PDB file of C-alpha atoms in Angstrom:
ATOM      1  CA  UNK Y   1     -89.358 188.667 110.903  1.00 60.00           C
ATOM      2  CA  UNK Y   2     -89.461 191.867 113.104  1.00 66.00           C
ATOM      3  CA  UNK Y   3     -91.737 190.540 115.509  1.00 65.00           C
ATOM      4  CA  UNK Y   4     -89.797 187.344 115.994  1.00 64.00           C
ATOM      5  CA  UNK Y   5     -86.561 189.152 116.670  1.00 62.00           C
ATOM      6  CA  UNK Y   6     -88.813 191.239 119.080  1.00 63.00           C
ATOM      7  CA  UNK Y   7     -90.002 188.132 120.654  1.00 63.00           C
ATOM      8  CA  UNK Y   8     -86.864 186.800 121.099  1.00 65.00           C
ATOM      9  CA  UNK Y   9     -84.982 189.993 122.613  1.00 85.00           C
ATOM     10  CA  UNK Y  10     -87.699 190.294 124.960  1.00 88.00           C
ATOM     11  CA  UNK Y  11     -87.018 186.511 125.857  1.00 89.00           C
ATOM     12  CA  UNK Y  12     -83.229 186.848 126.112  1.00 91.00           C
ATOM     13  CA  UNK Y  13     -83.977 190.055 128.466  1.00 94.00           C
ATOM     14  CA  UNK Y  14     -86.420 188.348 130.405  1.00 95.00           C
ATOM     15  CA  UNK Y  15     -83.800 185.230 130.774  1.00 93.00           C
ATOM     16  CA  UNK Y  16     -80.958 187.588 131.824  1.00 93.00           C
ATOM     17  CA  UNK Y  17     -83.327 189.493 134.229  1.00 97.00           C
ATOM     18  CA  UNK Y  18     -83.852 186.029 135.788  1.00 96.00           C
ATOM     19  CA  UNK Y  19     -79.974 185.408 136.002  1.00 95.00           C
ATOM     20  CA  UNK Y  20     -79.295 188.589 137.062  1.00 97.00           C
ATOM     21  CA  UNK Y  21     -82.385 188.746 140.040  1.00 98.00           C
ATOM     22  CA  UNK Y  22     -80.736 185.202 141.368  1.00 97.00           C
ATOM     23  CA  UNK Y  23     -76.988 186.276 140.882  1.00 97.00           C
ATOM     24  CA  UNK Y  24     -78.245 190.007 143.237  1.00 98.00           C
ATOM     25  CA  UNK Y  25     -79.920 187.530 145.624  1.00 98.00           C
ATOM     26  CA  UNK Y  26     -77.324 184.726 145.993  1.00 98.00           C
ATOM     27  CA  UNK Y  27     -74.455 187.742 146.045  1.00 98.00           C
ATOM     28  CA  UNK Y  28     -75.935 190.007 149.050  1.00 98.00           C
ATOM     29  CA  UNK Y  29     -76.549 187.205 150.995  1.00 98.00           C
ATOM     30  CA  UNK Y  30     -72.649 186.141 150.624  1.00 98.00           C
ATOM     31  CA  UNK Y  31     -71.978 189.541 151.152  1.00 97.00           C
ATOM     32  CA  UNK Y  32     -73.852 189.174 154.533  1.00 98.00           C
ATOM     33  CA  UNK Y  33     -72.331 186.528 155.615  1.00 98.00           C
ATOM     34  CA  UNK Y  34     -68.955 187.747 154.530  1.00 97.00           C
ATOM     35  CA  UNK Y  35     -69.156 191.033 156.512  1.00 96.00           C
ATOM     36  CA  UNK Y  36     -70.847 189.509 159.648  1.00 96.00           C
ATOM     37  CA  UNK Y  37     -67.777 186.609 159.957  1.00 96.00           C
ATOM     38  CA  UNK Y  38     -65.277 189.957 159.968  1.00 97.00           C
ATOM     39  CA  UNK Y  39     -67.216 191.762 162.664  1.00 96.00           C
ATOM     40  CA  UNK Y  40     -66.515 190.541 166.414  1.00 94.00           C
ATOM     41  CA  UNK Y  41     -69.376 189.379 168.626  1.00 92.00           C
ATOM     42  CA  UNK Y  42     -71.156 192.405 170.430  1.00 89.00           C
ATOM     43  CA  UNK Y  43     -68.803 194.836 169.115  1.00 92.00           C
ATOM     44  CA  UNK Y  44     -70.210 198.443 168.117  1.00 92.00           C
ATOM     45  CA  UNK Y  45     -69.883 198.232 164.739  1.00 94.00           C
ATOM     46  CA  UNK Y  46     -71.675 194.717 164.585  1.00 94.00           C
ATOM     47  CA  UNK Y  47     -74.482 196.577 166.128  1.00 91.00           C
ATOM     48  CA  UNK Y  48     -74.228 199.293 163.337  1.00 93.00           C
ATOM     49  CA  UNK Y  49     -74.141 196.288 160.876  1.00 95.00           C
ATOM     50  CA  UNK Y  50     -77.289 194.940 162.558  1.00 94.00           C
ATOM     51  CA  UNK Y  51     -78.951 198.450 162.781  1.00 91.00           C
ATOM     52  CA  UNK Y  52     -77.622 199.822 159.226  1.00 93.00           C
ATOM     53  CA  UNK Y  53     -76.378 197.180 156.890  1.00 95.00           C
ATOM     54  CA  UNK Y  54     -78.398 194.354 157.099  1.00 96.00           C
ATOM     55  CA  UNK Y  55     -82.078 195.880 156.624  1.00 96.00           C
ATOM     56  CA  UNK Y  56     -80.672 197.151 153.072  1.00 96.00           C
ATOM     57  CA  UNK Y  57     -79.245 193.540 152.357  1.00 97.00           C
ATOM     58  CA  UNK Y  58     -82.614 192.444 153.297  1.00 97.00           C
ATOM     59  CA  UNK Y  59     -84.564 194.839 150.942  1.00 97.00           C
ATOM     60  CA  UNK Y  60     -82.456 194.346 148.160  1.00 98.00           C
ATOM     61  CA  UNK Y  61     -82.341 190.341 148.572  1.00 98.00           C
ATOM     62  CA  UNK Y  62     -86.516 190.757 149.175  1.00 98.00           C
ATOM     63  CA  UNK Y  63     -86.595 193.057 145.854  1.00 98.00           C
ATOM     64  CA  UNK Y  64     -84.295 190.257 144.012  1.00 98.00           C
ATOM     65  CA  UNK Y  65     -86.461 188.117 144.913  1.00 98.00           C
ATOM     66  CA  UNK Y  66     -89.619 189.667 143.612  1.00 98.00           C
ATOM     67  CA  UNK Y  67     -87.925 189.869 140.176  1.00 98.00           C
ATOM     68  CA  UNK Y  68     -86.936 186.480 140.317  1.00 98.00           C
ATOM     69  CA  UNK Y  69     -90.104 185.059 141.037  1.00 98.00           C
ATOM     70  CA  UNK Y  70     -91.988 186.984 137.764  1.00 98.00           C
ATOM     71  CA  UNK Y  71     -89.001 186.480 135.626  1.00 97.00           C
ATOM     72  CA  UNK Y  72     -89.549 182.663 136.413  1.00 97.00           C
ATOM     73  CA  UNK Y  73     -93.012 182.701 135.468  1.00 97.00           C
ATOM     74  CA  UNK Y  74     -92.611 184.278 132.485  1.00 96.00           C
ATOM     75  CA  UNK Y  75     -89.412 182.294 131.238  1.00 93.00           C
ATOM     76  CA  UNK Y  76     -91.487 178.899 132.132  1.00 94.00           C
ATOM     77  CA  UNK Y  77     -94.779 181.053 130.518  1.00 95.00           C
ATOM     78  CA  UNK Y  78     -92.454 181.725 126.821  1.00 92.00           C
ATOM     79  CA  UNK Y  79     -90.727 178.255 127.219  1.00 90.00           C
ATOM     80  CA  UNK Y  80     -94.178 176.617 127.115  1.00 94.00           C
ATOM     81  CA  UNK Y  81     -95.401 178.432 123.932  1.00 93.00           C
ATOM     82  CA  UNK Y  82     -92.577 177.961 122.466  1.00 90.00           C
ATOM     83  CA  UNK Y  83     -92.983 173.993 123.013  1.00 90.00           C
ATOM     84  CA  UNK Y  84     -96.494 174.331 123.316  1.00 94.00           C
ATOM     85  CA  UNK Y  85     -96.727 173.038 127.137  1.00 94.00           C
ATOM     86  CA  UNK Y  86     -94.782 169.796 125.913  1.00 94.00           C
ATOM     87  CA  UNK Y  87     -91.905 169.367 128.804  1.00 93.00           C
ATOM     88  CA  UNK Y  88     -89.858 166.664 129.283  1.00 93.00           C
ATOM     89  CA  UNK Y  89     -89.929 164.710 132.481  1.00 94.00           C
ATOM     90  CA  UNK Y  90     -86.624 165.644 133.300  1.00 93.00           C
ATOM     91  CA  UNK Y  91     -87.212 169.497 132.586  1.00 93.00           C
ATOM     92  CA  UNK Y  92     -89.979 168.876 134.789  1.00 93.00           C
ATOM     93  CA  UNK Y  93     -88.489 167.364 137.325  1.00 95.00           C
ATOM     94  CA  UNK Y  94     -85.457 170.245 137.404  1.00 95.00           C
ATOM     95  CA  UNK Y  95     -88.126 173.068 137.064  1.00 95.00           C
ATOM     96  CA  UNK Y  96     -89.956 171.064 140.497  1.00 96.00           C
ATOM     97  CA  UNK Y  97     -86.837 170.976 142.170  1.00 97.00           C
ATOM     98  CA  UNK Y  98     -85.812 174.878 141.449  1.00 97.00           C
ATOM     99  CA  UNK Y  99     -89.249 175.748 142.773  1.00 97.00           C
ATOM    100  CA  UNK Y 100     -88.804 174.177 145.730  1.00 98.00           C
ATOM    101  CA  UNK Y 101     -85.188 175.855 146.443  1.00 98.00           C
ATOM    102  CA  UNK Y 102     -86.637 178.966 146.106  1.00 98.00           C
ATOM    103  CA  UNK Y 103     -89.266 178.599 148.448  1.00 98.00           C
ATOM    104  CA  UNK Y 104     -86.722 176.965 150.967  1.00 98.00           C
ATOM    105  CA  UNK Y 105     -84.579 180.393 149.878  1.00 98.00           C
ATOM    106  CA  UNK Y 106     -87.737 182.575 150.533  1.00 98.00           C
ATOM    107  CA  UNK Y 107     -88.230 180.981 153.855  1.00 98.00           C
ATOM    108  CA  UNK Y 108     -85.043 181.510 154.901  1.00 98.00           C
ATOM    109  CA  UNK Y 109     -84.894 185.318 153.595  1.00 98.00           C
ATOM    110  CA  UNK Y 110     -88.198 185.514 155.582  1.00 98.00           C
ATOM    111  CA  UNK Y 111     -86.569 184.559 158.848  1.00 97.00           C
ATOM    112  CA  UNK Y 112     -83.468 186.737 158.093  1.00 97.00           C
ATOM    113  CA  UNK Y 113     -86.201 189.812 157.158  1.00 97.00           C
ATOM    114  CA  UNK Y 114     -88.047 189.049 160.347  1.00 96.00           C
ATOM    115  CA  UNK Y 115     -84.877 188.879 162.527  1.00 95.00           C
ATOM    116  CA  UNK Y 116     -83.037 192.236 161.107  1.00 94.00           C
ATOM    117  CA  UNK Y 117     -86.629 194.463 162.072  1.00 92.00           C
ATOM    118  CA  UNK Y 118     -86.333 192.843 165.631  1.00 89.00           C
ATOM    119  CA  UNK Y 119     -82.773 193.927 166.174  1.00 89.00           C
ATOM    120  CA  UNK Y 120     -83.455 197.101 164.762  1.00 85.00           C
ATOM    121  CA  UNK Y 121     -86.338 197.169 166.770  1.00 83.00           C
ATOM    122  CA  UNK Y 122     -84.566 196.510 170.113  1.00 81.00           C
ATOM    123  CA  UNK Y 123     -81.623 198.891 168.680  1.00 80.00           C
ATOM    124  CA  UNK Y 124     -83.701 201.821 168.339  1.00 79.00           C
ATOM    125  CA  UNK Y 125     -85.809 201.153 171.182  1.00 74.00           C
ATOM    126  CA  UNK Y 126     -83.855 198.900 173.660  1.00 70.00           C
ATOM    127  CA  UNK Y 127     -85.539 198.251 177.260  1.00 64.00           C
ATOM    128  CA  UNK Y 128     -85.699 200.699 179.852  1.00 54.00           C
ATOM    129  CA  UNK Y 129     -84.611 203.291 177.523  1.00 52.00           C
ATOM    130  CA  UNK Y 130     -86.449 206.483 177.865  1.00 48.00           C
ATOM    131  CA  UNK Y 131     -89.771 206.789 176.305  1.00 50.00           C
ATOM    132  CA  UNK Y 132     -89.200 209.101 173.565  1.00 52.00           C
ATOM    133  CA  UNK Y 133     -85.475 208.632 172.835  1.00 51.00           C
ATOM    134  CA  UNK Y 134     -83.445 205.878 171.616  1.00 52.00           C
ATOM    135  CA  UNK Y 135     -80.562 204.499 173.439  1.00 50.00           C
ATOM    136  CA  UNK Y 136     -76.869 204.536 170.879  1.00 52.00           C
ATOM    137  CA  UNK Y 137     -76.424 200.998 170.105  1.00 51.00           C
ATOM    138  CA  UNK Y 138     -73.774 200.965 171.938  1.00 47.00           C
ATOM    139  CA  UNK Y 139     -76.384 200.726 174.849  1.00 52.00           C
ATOM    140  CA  UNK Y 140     -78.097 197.774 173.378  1.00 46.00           C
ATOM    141  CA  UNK Y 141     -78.218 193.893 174.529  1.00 75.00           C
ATOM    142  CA  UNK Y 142     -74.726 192.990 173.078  1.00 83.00           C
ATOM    143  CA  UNK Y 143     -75.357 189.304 172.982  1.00 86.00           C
ATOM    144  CA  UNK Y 144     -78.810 188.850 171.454  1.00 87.00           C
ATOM    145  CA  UNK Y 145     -77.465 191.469 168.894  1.00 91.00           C
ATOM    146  CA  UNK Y 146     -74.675 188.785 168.530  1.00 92.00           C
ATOM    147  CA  UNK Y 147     -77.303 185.940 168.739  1.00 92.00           C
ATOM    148  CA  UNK Y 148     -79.141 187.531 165.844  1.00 93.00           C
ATOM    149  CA  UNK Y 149     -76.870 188.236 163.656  1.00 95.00           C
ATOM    150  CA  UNK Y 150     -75.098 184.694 164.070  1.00 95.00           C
ATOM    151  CA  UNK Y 151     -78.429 183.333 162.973  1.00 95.00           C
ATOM    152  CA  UNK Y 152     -79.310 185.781 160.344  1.00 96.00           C
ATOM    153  CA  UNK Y 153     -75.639 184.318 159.001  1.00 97.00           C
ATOM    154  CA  UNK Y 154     -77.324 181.220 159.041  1.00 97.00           C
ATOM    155  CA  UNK Y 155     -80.231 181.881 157.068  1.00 98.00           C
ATOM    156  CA  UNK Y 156     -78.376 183.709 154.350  1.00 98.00           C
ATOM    157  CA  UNK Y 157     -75.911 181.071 154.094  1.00 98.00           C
ATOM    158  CA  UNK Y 158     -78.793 178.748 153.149  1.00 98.00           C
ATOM    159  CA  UNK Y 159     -79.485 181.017 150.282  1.00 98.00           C
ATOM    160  CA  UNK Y 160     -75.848 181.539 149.082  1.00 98.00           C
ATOM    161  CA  UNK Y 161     -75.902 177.214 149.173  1.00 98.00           C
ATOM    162  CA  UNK Y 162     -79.713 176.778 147.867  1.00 98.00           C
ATOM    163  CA  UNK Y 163     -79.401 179.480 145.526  1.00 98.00           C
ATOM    164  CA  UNK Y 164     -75.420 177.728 143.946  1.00 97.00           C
ATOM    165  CA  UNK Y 165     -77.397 175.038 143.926  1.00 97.00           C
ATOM    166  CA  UNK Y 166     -80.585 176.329 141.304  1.00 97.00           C
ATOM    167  CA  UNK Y 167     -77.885 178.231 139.636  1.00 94.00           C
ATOM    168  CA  UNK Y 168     -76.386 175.013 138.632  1.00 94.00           C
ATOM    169  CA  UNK Y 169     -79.868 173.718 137.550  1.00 95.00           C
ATOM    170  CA  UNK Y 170     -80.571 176.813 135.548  1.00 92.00           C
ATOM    171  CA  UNK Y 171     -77.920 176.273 133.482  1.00 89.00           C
ATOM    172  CA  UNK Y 172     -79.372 172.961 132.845  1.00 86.00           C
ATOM    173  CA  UNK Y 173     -82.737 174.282 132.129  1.00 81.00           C
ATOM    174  CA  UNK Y 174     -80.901 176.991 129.950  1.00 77.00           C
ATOM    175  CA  UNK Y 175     -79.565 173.867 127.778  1.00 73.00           C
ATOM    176  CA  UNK Y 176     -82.770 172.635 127.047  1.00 65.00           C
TER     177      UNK Y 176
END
């Protein structure tokens, strides 16, 4: 009896990990797009967002992400003993679908990832600065700072929508 209630508290915390991981992901990137819609275009502090903010939104969303990919595994791994590998079609089917949103939502936290180290790139090093010292971002290229962040708003908007979206499906999942 022990070892069953073990088993299942270690699958209820590996299911709320999971919840949790998405929820941290879904909720930064809101957060993102949130603060980025209240800053104005080129304005100092949306190139202190740029610089400051959104590589830590990035980490943590890349971090949530981590957890929510080996949560997933295991929850699908503990699901199958538990039914010994015998799915559905339409657990299959939801499962197929949630993989796919998060490798749409990975794709898109890629390009977000990839876009906040260029503007903090060209922040800390912006052209025709001086060799060894960084410019204030004040000094920076207000527009593709701007540019940058407008599509990084993009990008995490498709995870807050993609990420609602498996939400909804893992409370189907959760059901079965």
């Amino acid at each position: 009896m022990r070892a069953t209630l073990v088993r299942v508290t270690a699958r209820t915390v590996i299911l709320w990990l999971h919840v949790l991981s998405g929820a941290v992901w879904i909720g930064a990137a809101a957060c993102f797009v949130i603060a980025a819609l209240a800053l104005a275009a080129g304005s100092d502090e949306q190139c202190d967002f740029a610089a400051r903010v959104a590589p830590r939104i990035v980490a943590l969303s890349v971090g949530a992400a981590g957890l929510l990919l080996v949560t997933g595994a295991l929850n699908f791994t503990l699901a199958g003993i538990a039914r010994r590998f015998h799915f559905s079609m339409a657990f299959g089917a939801i499962l197929a679908a949630k993989v796919v949103l998060f490798i749409a939502m990975a794709a898109a936290l890629a390009a977000a990832s990839r876009t906040s180290a260029a503007v903090r790139a060209a922040l800390e090093h912006p052209r025709g600065a001086s060799p060894g010292g960084a410019a204030p971002p004040g000094d920076a290229p207000r527009d593709a700072v701007a540019n940058a962040i407008n599509g990084m708003m993009k990008s995490e908007g498709a995870i807050v929508a993609l990420g609602g979206l498996a939400l909804v499906l893992g409370l189907w999942l959760a059901g079965t």
